[in-house]
XYZ file of C-alpha atoms in Angstrom:
713
model
C 0.000 0.000 0.000
C 1.311 3.426 -0.989
C 0.030 6.844 -2.026
C 0.790 9.803 -4.253
C -0.339 13.440 -4.070
C -1.025 15.199 -7.359
C -2.270 18.727 -6.827
C -5.200 18.386 -4.438
C -5.871 14.705 -5.131
C -4.538 11.793 -3.089
C -4.221 8.483 -4.946
C -3.869 5.296 -2.907
C -2.395 2.164 -4.506
C -3.740 -0.923 -2.733
C -2.058 -4.312 -2.962
C -4.404 -6.824 -4.581
C -3.124 -10.437 -4.429
C -5.431 -11.423 -7.301
C -4.194 -8.754 -9.717
C -0.851 -7.617 -11.051
C -1.833 -3.959 -11.072
C -2.757 -2.424 -7.709
C -6.259 -1.148 -7.053
C -6.485 2.628 -6.894
C -8.610 4.937 -4.749
C -8.630 8.681 -5.419
C -9.846 11.330 -2.967
C -9.781 15.067 -3.407
C -9.036 17.421 -0.521
C -9.896 20.586 -2.455
C -12.021 22.967 -0.429
C -10.682 21.653 2.879
C -8.043 24.338 3.344
C -5.425 21.617 3.850
C -2.001 21.552 2.217
C 0.045 18.540 1.111
C 2.622 19.305 3.776
C -0.051 19.119 6.503
C -1.623 15.819 5.447
C 1.585 13.983 4.433
C 2.505 12.853 7.997
C -1.074 11.619 8.499
C -0.999 9.674 5.202
C 2.416 8.185 6.016
C 1.140 6.942 9.373
C -1.982 5.460 7.754
C 0.053 3.572 5.158
C 2.426 2.234 7.830
C -0.581 1.149 9.887
C -2.195 -0.856 7.098
C 0.837 -2.063 5.140
C 0.611 -5.826 4.510
C -3.079 -6.123 5.421
C -5.875 -7.489 3.225
C -7.394 -5.550 0.350
C -10.640 -4.889 2.242
C -8.748 -3.558 5.265
C -6.679 -1.252 3.074
C -9.801 0.007 1.315
C -11.572 0.659 4.628
C -8.608 2.752 5.812
C -8.742 4.924 2.713
C -12.455 5.519 3.345
C -11.591 6.918 6.766
C -9.200 9.386 5.114
C -12.059 10.407 2.838
C -14.314 10.906 5.892
C -11.683 13.167 7.447
C -11.414 15.248 4.256
C -15.206 15.602 4.106
C -15.208 16.608 7.774
C -12.677 19.378 7.241
C -14.617 20.549 4.184
C -17.932 20.688 6.096
C -16.629 22.127 9.385
C -14.431 24.779 7.784
C -11.580 24.528 10.284
C -7.903 24.579 9.360
C -5.439 21.860 10.339
C -5.201 21.917 14.173
C -1.839 22.726 15.717
C -2.529 22.502 19.465
C -4.331 20.127 21.818
C -7.264 22.483 22.304
C -7.707 22.878 18.549
C -7.620 19.100 18.062
C -10.121 18.529 20.846
C -12.491 21.109 19.377
C -12.101 19.716 15.857
C -12.755 16.105 16.939
C -15.913 17.170 18.770
C -17.168 18.983 15.668
C -16.099 16.042 13.494
C -17.944 13.644 15.794
C -21.114 15.757 15.580
C -20.861 16.133 11.804
C -20.263 12.429 11.222
C -23.501 11.418 12.974
C -25.671 14.221 11.552
C -24.624 14.629 7.910
C -26.994 13.303 5.273
C -24.452 12.747 2.485
C -23.384 9.219 3.409
C -26.916 7.842 3.723
C -25.822 5.428 6.469
C -28.144 4.585 9.316
C -27.188 5.518 12.855
C -26.396 1.933 13.750
C -23.978 1.656 10.804
C -22.284 4.959 11.620
C -21.873 3.871 15.224
C -20.290 0.626 14.134
C -17.842 2.360 11.753
C -16.927 4.990 14.345
C -16.208 2.391 17.033
C -14.448 -0.212 14.894
C -12.596 1.930 12.341
C -12.395 5.640 13.098
C -11.521 5.419 16.804
C -8.650 2.891 16.292
C -7.312 5.007 13.420
C -7.398 8.230 15.445
C -5.775 6.442 18.375
C -2.989 5.270 16.066
C -2.486 8.849 14.868
C -2.045 9.762 18.533
C 0.574 7.054 18.939
C 2.330 8.379 15.828
C 2.222 11.880 17.419
C 0.145 13.294 14.568
C -2.530 14.099 17.150
C -1.344 15.209 20.623
C -1.468 12.462 23.228
C -3.638 14.454 25.657
C -6.476 14.792 23.125
C -9.509 12.646 23.992
C -11.139 10.891 21.043
C -14.955 10.839 21.456
C -16.381 7.396 22.094
C -19.885 6.074 21.581
C -21.579 3.065 23.129
C -24.121 1.001 21.269
C -26.506 -1.228 23.191
C -28.131 -3.772 20.927
C -31.221 -5.755 21.734
C -31.166 -9.373 20.700
C -32.511 -9.689 17.195
C -35.735 -11.568 16.859
C -34.510 -13.219 13.677
C -30.982 -13.919 14.777
C -29.245 -10.785 13.502
C -26.937 -11.614 10.631
C -27.278 -15.370 11.119
C -30.368 -16.335 9.166
C -31.179 -19.788 7.903
C -32.120 -20.904 4.413
C -35.508 -19.666 3.298
C -35.643 -16.937 5.948
C -35.853 -13.365 4.714
C -35.290 -10.093 6.487
C -38.861 -8.926 6.316
C -42.136 -10.647 6.934
C -44.254 -10.381 3.787
C -47.886 -10.905 4.638
C -50.606 -11.942 2.268
C -53.925 -10.105 2.809
C -55.766 -13.293 1.904
C -54.137 -15.175 4.775
C -55.210 -14.400 8.358
C -52.616 -12.318 10.168
C -50.316 -14.256 12.445
C -50.150 -13.080 16.049
C -46.432 -13.716 16.521
C -43.324 -12.720 14.598
C -42.352 -16.342 14.069
C -44.365 -19.355 13.059
C -44.901 -21.243 16.313
C -47.349 -24.123 16.344
C -48.339 -24.696 19.980
C -50.334 -27.795 19.289
C -47.372 -29.835 18.053
C -45.386 -32.097 20.318
C -41.816 -31.022 21.075
C -40.295 -33.758 18.931
C -42.682 -32.986 16.063
C -41.843 -29.281 16.251
C -38.094 -29.881 16.038
C -38.576 -32.516 13.350
C -40.502 -29.990 11.256
C -37.681 -27.447 11.452
C -35.034 -30.069 10.736
C -37.005 -31.511 7.837
C -37.436 -28.076 6.276
C -33.748 -27.198 6.651
C -32.597 -30.541 5.300
C -35.003 -30.300 2.356
C -33.653 -26.878 1.348
C -30.052 -28.055 1.625
C -30.884 -31.053 -0.569
C -32.523 -28.762 -3.138
C -29.394 -26.590 -3.312
C -27.158 -29.644 -3.534
C -29.289 -31.147 -6.301
C -29.239 -27.945 -8.355
C -25.529 -27.231 -7.898
C -24.592 -30.833 -8.614
C -26.714 -30.835 -11.754
C -25.089 -27.611 -12.925
C -21.550 -28.772 -12.143
C -21.923 -32.153 -13.826
C -23.565 -30.498 -16.816
C -20.654 -28.063 -17.155
C -18.145 -30.922 -16.965
C -20.122 -32.917 -19.552
C -20.266 -29.991 -21.989
C -16.534 -29.412 -21.480
C -15.869 -33.051 -22.344
C -18.007 -32.668 -25.477
C -15.929 -29.638 -26.397
C -12.693 -31.600 -25.960
C -13.960 -34.298 -28.330
C -14.872 -31.650 -30.906
C -11.482 -29.969 -30.580
C -9.752 -33.313 -31.077
C -10.937 -33.267 -34.701
C -8.354 -30.566 -35.409
C -4.783 -31.283 -34.324
C -2.095 -28.778 -33.442
C -0.192 -29.800 -36.587
C -3.154 -28.759 -38.722
C -3.169 -25.334 -37.081
C 0.623 -24.970 -37.509
C 0.388 -25.988 -41.151
C -2.452 -23.547 -41.826
C -0.521 -20.689 -40.244
C 2.692 -21.568 -42.071
C 0.907 -21.674 -45.425
C -1.100 -18.525 -44.662
C -4.251 -20.463 -45.463
C -6.697 -19.980 -42.556
C -9.846 -20.670 -44.536
C -11.165 -22.280 -47.669
C -13.427 -21.569 -50.587
C -16.803 -23.196 -50.070
C -19.825 -23.200 -52.307
C -22.906 -22.419 -50.267
C -25.213 -20.151 -52.219
C -22.171 -19.032 -54.146
C -18.466 -19.590 -53.857
C -17.349 -17.822 -50.692
C -14.087 -17.818 -48.780
C -14.903 -18.888 -45.226
C -12.436 -18.912 -42.387
C -11.899 -22.172 -40.585
C -13.243 -20.958 -37.214
C -16.255 -19.194 -38.718
C -19.693 -20.310 -37.459
C -20.722 -20.926 -41.100
C -17.860 -23.358 -41.706
C -18.901 -27.039 -41.432
C -16.155 -27.637 -38.854
C -16.071 -24.107 -37.518
C -16.757 -25.044 -33.908
C -14.072 -27.761 -33.991
C -11.489 -25.297 -35.343
C -12.503 -22.643 -32.804
C -12.223 -24.991 -29.817
C -8.954 -26.415 -31.150
C -7.589 -22.862 -31.485
C -8.416 -22.246 -27.804
C -6.568 -25.432 -26.830
C -3.649 -24.438 -29.054
C -3.476 -20.907 -27.621
C -3.685 -22.108 -24.018
C -0.808 -24.533 -24.565
C 1.422 -21.802 -25.986
C 0.018 -18.542 -24.618
C 1.851 -16.354 -22.131
C -0.661 -13.533 -21.597
C -3.926 -13.568 -19.718
C -5.861 -12.393 -22.806
C -4.566 -15.160 -25.102
C -8.066 -16.627 -25.599
C -10.188 -13.500 -25.132
C -12.804 -12.464 -27.671
C -10.687 -9.487 -28.710
C -7.726 -11.806 -29.433
C -10.009 -14.119 -31.417
C -11.122 -11.257 -33.655
C -7.474 -10.461 -34.414
C -6.710 -14.079 -35.278
C -6.777 -15.008 -38.991
C -8.922 -18.059 -38.156
C -11.895 -15.989 -36.865
C -14.175 -13.351 -38.308
C -13.662 -9.760 -37.270
C -17.174 -9.785 -35.740
C -16.861 -12.975 -33.727
C -19.510 -13.145 -30.961
C -21.026 -9.819 -32.093
C -24.681 -10.520 -32.819
C -26.586 -13.753 -33.188
C -25.207 -14.564 -36.639
C -21.641 -14.712 -35.316
C -22.326 -17.332 -32.662
C -22.027 -21.095 -32.987
C -25.607 -22.325 -33.279
C -24.389 -25.919 -33.575
C -23.854 -25.890 -29.803
C -27.639 -25.655 -29.302
C -28.011 -29.358 -29.949
C -24.909 -30.448 -28.043
C -25.412 -28.962 -24.594
C -27.000 -30.846 -21.709
C -29.030 -27.749 -20.810
C -32.597 -27.616 -22.034
C -33.836 -24.967 -24.441
C -35.069 -22.533 -21.780
C -31.817 -22.767 -19.839
C -29.658 -22.423 -22.933
C -31.450 -19.234 -24.006
C -30.273 -17.515 -20.818
C -26.605 -18.175 -21.652
C -24.961 -15.563 -23.894
C -22.754 -16.240 -26.901
C -19.250 -15.982 -25.349
C -20.380 -17.839 -22.220
C -21.685 -20.678 -24.401
C -18.396 -20.973 -26.226
C -16.176 -20.870 -23.127
C -18.404 -23.478 -21.469
C -17.528 -25.954 -24.242
C -13.902 -24.759 -24.219
C -13.627 -26.150 -20.692
C -12.902 -22.815 -18.988
C -14.743 -22.325 -15.721
C -17.102 -19.390 -15.237
C -18.009 -17.541 -12.061
C -21.353 -19.379 -12.024
C -19.549 -22.735 -12.159
C -17.318 -21.647 -9.276
C -20.367 -20.565 -7.249
C -21.960 -23.994 -7.676
C -18.696 -25.694 -6.701
C -18.313 -23.451 -3.623
C -21.846 -24.305 -2.514
C -21.185 -28.044 -2.907
C -17.888 -27.852 -1.013
C -19.609 -25.870 1.748
C -22.307 -28.534 2.040
C -19.712 -31.290 2.238
C -17.393 -29.378 4.611
C -19.090 -26.471 6.435
C -15.833 -25.506 8.184
C -14.851 -23.827 4.908
C -16.448 -20.402 4.471
C -17.242 -19.053 1.014
C -14.544 -16.378 1.389
C -11.893 -18.940 2.266
C -12.930 -21.183 -0.641
C -12.755 -18.311 -3.127
C -9.250 -17.446 -1.906
C -8.093 -21.074 -1.756
C -4.690 -21.813 -3.288
C -3.075 -25.072 -4.352
C 0.385 -23.898 -3.251
C 1.256 -21.348 -0.603
C 3.868 -18.628 -1.102
C 6.632 -21.061 -0.069
C 5.567 -23.651 -2.640
C 4.100 -26.042 -0.084
C 1.003 -27.871 -1.389
C -2.331 -27.240 0.268
C -3.854 -30.467 -1.089
C -2.367 -33.543 0.590
C -3.038 -37.204 -0.192
C -3.767 -39.424 2.826
C -2.098 -42.692 3.670
C -4.588 -44.871 1.793
C -4.297 -42.797 -1.419
C -8.074 -42.658 -1.673
C -8.746 -39.468 0.259
C -7.198 -36.014 0.198
C -6.808 -33.342 2.867
C -7.453 -29.765 1.759
C -6.060 -26.869 3.797
C -7.537 -23.407 3.394
C -6.754 -20.084 5.026
C -9.488 -18.584 7.171
C -8.467 -14.904 7.375
C -10.907 -13.702 10.034
C -9.974 -16.558 12.361
C -6.286 -16.101 11.525
C -5.669 -19.813 11.126
C -5.462 -22.652 8.641
C -8.480 -24.952 8.378
C -8.200 -28.490 7.046
C -10.591 -31.291 6.214
C -10.323 -34.825 4.855
C -12.403 -34.410 1.716
C -15.476 -36.517 1.208
C -15.826 -38.558 -1.958
C -17.958 -35.901 -3.644
C -15.748 -33.014 -2.506
C -12.627 -34.796 -3.709
C -14.201 -35.399 -7.116
C -15.159 -31.722 -7.412
C -11.669 -30.547 -6.436
C -10.142 -32.934 -8.962
C -12.502 -31.615 -11.649
C -11.514 -28.042 -10.757
C -7.804 -28.823 -10.938
C -8.226 -30.664 -14.250
C -10.252 -27.796 -15.755
C -7.875 -25.065 -14.581
C -4.562 -26.645 -15.636
C -4.393 -24.829 -19.037
C -5.240 -21.422 -17.549
C -2.872 -22.071 -14.643
C 0.034 -22.810 -16.969
C -0.647 -19.651 -18.996
C -0.589 -17.453 -15.890
C 2.540 -19.216 -14.631
C 4.344 -18.535 -17.929
C 3.193 -14.928 -17.750
C 4.680 -14.550 -14.267
C 1.212 -13.788 -12.903
C 0.978 -14.443 -9.160
C -2.635 -15.579 -9.498
C -1.692 -18.978 -10.943
C -1.652 -20.532 -7.438
C -5.383 -19.917 -6.839
C -7.847 -22.793 -7.037
C -10.677 -21.126 -8.987
C -9.269 -19.928 -12.314
C -11.332 -19.408 -15.413
C -12.452 -17.038 -18.156
C -14.329 -13.815 -17.497
C -17.539 -13.812 -19.526
C -19.350 -10.709 -18.297
C -20.463 -8.783 -21.386
C -20.585 -5.543 -19.384
C -16.763 -5.402 -19.438
C -14.217 -5.327 -22.243
C -12.318 -8.289 -20.788
C -14.501 -11.137 -22.018
C -12.414 -14.296 -22.093
C -9.541 -12.945 -19.996
C -7.982 -15.562 -17.696
C -8.270 -14.587 -14.051
C -9.349 -15.611 -10.574
C -13.129 -15.980 -10.616
C -15.123 -13.589 -8.469
C -17.804 -15.685 -6.764
C -20.647 -13.407 -5.676
C -23.714 -14.415 -3.617
C -25.897 -12.979 -6.380
C -24.865 -15.932 -8.532
C -26.773 -18.151 -6.098
C -29.958 -16.123 -5.672
C -29.998 -13.889 -8.765
C -29.421 -10.235 -7.959
C -30.739 -8.678 -11.179
C -32.946 -9.848 -14.018
C -30.159 -9.560 -16.599
C -27.601 -11.453 -14.524
C -27.003 -15.118 -15.271
C -27.564 -16.974 -12.010
C -28.648 -20.380 -10.772
C -32.332 -19.407 -10.265
C -32.554 -18.314 -13.907
C -31.330 -21.713 -15.040
C -33.019 -23.827 -12.362
C -36.520 -22.654 -11.297
C -36.500 -25.287 -8.532
C -34.673 -22.785 -6.308
C -37.336 -20.112 -6.711
C -40.106 -22.666 -6.209
C -38.638 -23.415 -2.768
C -38.353 -19.705 -1.869
C -34.577 -19.796 -2.348
C -34.007 -16.413 -3.908
C -32.609 -13.001 -3.090
C -32.830 -12.404 0.648
C -33.238 -16.075 1.555
C -30.247 -17.819 -0.108
C -26.535 -17.083 0.133
C -23.373 -18.838 1.245
C -23.721 -17.543 4.808
C -27.262 -18.867 5.276
C -26.251 -22.197 3.750
C -23.375 -22.620 6.202
C -25.489 -21.537 9.185
C -28.153 -24.078 8.261
C -25.584 -26.855 8.030
C -24.400 -25.985 11.530
C -27.946 -26.158 12.877
C -28.456 -29.528 11.184
C -25.340 -30.823 12.923
C -26.855 -29.695 16.227
C -30.026 -31.605 15.354
C -27.990 -34.733 14.605
C -25.827 -34.718 17.720
C -27.539 -32.382 20.187
C -24.067 -31.002 20.963
C -22.868 -27.424 20.632
C -19.311 -28.766 20.662
C -19.929 -30.960 17.604
C -21.631 -28.057 15.879
C -18.621 -25.803 16.551
C -16.262 -28.454 15.181
C -18.374 -28.823 12.069
C -18.331 -25.079 11.423
C -14.661 -24.740 12.329
C -15.437 -22.215 15.060
C -14.865 -22.138 18.774
C -17.529 -23.280 21.212
C -18.190 -19.678 22.246
C -18.603 -18.410 18.676
C -20.974 -21.238 17.743
C -23.056 -20.699 20.865
C -23.251 -16.929 20.429
C -23.513 -16.422 16.674
C -24.971 -19.535 15.091
C -27.432 -21.638 17.033
C -29.149 -19.407 19.627
C -29.865 -16.456 17.379
C -31.602 -18.471 14.684
C -33.233 -21.338 16.529
C -33.137 -21.017 20.307
C -35.051 -17.749 20.283
C -37.885 -19.361 18.361
C -37.768 -22.365 20.641
C -37.743 -20.246 23.805
C -40.563 -18.086 22.467
C -42.569 -21.195 21.783
C -42.011 -22.453 25.343
C -43.133 -19.137 26.836
C -46.216 -18.820 24.651
C -47.099 -22.463 25.222
C -46.890 -21.990 29.007
C -49.021 -18.847 28.787
C -51.687 -20.692 26.821
C -51.537 -23.533 29.348
C -52.453 -21.118 32.153
C -55.196 -19.561 30.018
C -56.696 -22.981 29.233
C -56.644 -23.959 32.924
C -58.288 -20.684 33.955
C -60.995 -20.631 31.255
C -61.419 -24.300 30.412
C -65.178 -24.193 31.084
C -65.813 -20.763 29.545
C -67.430 -20.305 26.097
C -64.805 -17.712 25.099
C -61.853 -20.109 25.532
C -61.055 -20.193 21.803
C -61.018 -16.383 21.536
C -58.496 -15.836 24.353
C -55.974 -18.429 23.134
C -53.617 -18.302 20.132
C -55.538 -20.880 18.115
C -57.679 -20.094 15.101
C -59.940 -23.167 15.189
C -61.387 -25.607 17.705
C -59.492 -28.591 16.303
C -56.093 -27.056 17.087
C -57.271 -26.123 20.569
C -58.442 -29.669 21.288
C -55.157 -31.022 20.009
C -53.267 -28.679 22.346
C -55.370 -29.771 25.349
C -54.728 -33.407 24.536
C -51.000 -32.700 24.411
C -51.156 -31.068 27.850
C -52.694 -34.209 29.352
C -49.885 -36.323 27.904
C -47.077 -33.900 28.781
C -48.176 -33.373 32.419
C -48.658 -36.790 34.089
C -50.330 -36.852 37.474
C -48.293 -36.413 40.667
C -45.323 -34.837 38.883
C -45.897 -31.156 39.740
C -48.634 -28.860 41.093
C -49.345 -27.712 37.557
C -49.653 -31.323 36.395
C -52.194 -32.043 39.120
C -54.312 -29.091 37.963
C -54.064 -30.202 34.334
C -55.213 -33.713 35.180
C -57.991 -32.499 37.509
C -59.451 -29.878 35.147
C -58.760 -31.319 31.694
C -58.760 -35.079 32.227
C -62.300 -35.387 30.995
C -61.158 -34.613 27.479
C -59.940 -37.713 25.665
C -56.781 -37.262 23.655
C -57.197 -37.241 19.941
C -55.446 -39.922 17.900
C -53.113 -37.335 16.408
C -51.970 -36.319 19.872
C -50.545 -39.681 20.853
C -46.809 -39.593 21.173
C -44.735 -41.389 18.629
C -41.230 -42.485 19.227
C -38.893 -40.755 16.817
C -35.473 -42.223 16.047
C -32.988 -41.016 18.631
C -29.265 -40.446 18.674
C -26.741 -42.666 20.445
C -24.017 -40.648 22.188
C -20.932 -42.648 23.223
C -18.521 -41.236 25.782
C -15.094 -42.699 25.062
C -13.102 -43.853 28.105
C -10.155 -46.249 28.552
C -12.404 -48.909 30.051
C -15.078 -48.759 27.365
C -12.426 -48.795 24.654
C -10.739 -51.777 26.323
C -14.043 -53.697 26.265
C -14.423 -52.819 22.583
C -10.927 -54.115 21.748
C -11.448 -57.293 23.799
C -14.773 -57.964 22.075
C -13.149 -57.449 18.661
C -10.445 -60.026 19.347
C -12.951 -62.488 20.825
C -15.375 -62.089 17.907
C -12.659 -62.570 15.294
C -11.464 -65.754 16.998
C -14.769 -67.431 17.834
C -17.376 -66.161 15.352
C -17.710 -67.146 11.727
C -18.195 -64.590 8.966
C -21.946 -65.254 8.915
C -22.173 -64.829 12.691
C -20.222 -61.578 12.548
C -22.705 -60.162 10.038
C -25.811 -61.431 11.834
C -28.025 -58.550 12.988
C -29.626 -58.697 16.414
C -33.412 -58.354 16.201
C -33.783 -56.133 19.276
C -30.849 -53.735 18.881
C -30.465 -53.781 15.102
C -26.695 -54.142 15.529
C -24.238 -56.784 14.416
C -20.775 -57.763 15.738
C -19.319 -56.533 12.463
C -20.124 -52.934 13.359
C -18.193 -53.137 16.637
C -15.288 -54.881 14.926
C -15.026 -52.164 12.272
C -15.314 -49.417 14.905
C -12.430 -50.963 16.860
C -10.345 -51.179 13.684
C -11.064 -47.527 12.871
C -10.060 -46.285 16.332
C -6.938 -48.434 16.357
C -5.890 -47.156 12.933
C -6.427 -43.510 13.918
C -4.476 -43.942 17.155
C -1.534 -45.905 15.735
C -1.144 -44.183 12.368
C 1.925 -41.920 12.394
C 1.449 -40.418 8.919
C -1.531 -38.215 9.697
C -1.049 -34.570 8.795
C -0.661 -32.302 11.871
C -3.700 -30.230 10.899
C -5.826 -33.363 10.527
C -4.411 -34.757 13.766
C -5.562 -31.644 15.635
C -9.020 -31.623 14.063
C -9.587 -35.277 15.048
C -8.155 -34.767 18.548
C -5.757 -37.647 17.963
C -3.610 -36.715 20.973
C -6.379 -37.543 23.435
C -7.306 -40.650 21.433
C -3.727 -41.964 21.620
C -3.668 -41.479 25.382
C -6.992 -43.286 25.806
C -5.857 -46.000 23.392
C -2.749 -46.706 25.455
C -4.716 -47.003 28.680
C -7.252 -49.274 26.959
C -4.525 -51.665 25.784
C -3.261 -51.938 29.363
C -6.743 -52.891 30.573
C -7.560 -55.226 27.710
C -5.653 -58.213 29.105
C -7.668 -58.248 32.316
C -10.932 -58.030 30.396
C -9.914 -60.866 28.067
C -9.399 -63.063 31.126
C -12.950 -62.277 32.210
C -14.255 -63.009 28.708
C -12.527 -66.397 28.712
C -14.614 -67.463 31.700
C -17.897 -66.755 29.928
C -19.899 -69.792 28.802
C -23.426 -70.662 27.734
C -25.118 -73.725 29.234
C -28.432 -75.235 28.258
C -30.095 -77.005 31.205
C -33.547 -78.470 31.797
C -34.995 -77.771 35.176
C -38.112 -79.415 36.463
C -40.330 -77.093 38.439
């Protein structure tokens, strides 16, 4: 990060790891009364403060400089020289910042920026002796009430605003709480809805990704019709077309859409250029138009597109119409698009929620020291992917699932040509995972090789003209997965909640999300789900008291939260089942006043499948190891696979579990990051203690015997 002053304009040059040229930010200080000599020490301190930080942090710091310039311009004061002048200026600046109407920010946003950005910056200027040390920087406190919808942590399908339909009766509460449902049914409904939406997203993204890979393979077969020798020979002879007789004899270039093998020549030219290119625009549309194999108006208008691709793509007609000409061509050329990367990011997030969308977009195959971030495990069938998580300041790793490993392999295979081009060009972006061709027609860089910018709008469709997943797959919109209800953040939050449903453990949820126990408890589960659950408990208890007080009154239905008599009767039946007699004073009142009502068939409790939680200890692990050895010695293969009727378990399951734990504890080739994530250190300690106890348990097992005796009573 550096800056230059030209006249009354300050230009900041921000380091962008994904671009060769730095990003620039220009701010004018004309009309402020400030001179370059006055602001230079302040700019030097700001650059020193933010040197080496991320692009977003650098950009935020430049915005604070702009705020200071606007403050001087609005207040009309000159550069302060004494403590009293600085104190007076900061008070006026503080008042102006919260009252001006130019920024358009809400008070909450201004408070957040002042506390998190402006105050630390001004304090640093004090440390750098730009501002006198005895000057007090104004502070502001912001007391937030707990958000009813969980603040920034929404789930899939949940929007910011409640949109009511006049045809539907107004709901009395902010959230949909059904008091008549049993507790297990209520949680099952939420879990079922969340899991359904995740499956819809996975189905759509998987369909899109596999379709893109299939079209790319079709393009490779078409390009194989034209070899590199044919292209070299055509260039050497200066013969990049041929005379064909259509309506009349016309010279048609080989890569022209009207040529019988035009698409094959065009795709082969892309392969040829990628193998030999050394610039990031080697296969762009502008380079194609300059090539002797293409028309000067390639991809300009419908007539200059390859209509033969209409019958080759796996997309249906409606989907294919939403894809523009260059995007169609690069899809068959095997170059990833931002939409493809968005689908892959969503799938990788579903498979491994510990990876955030930001960390996936910035994922690299090699770090700056050349160390690989994708490691192969000891059995050569799984891979461990390590990704930086900037906000947490650490490296996250995960043993990829079968689907995730296949997707990563597809990405690497598809990005090899672009990666080699950027490497030959000396472009530092070649290490990134998601490389592809830009195909946004709003820019002049269509077809340029670069790191793909994966935006949330690609998932939910920000604008009508933007190519997004909902435009191609209406299934998302049919399930209310659209703008305001679908993004990478909501997807990851929902996956964390589903893990809580599966295990009932905040600790397991935090491990799944790659966060600490405190972060998961504060920011993920309670805000989105526990508030609704707690609200339901409170409202249910209130209605219980109302039913007990007015159970014989004709206005009982009107004073409760139920819209019909059937729901009220169902709720009363649930109260009788949930409050058995002699368990509490409230239960006695429920049984005494409401027992006359017979529970409806729908109110009877049903046993839902539960979760088995095993607490690992040296003794339990020793029993498991002893049982494994005994079963392998005494039981046949058929007996090991025989399932017990009552428990639904077989000895084989315990044998395999013992093998898995033994392998994890005794394997010395596990990567350190994977070892930490699996808590192998504690497992090894428990494993050692279990082996010491196993001999004693085996002696006890050897004394076990089954006898069949007849006794006469």
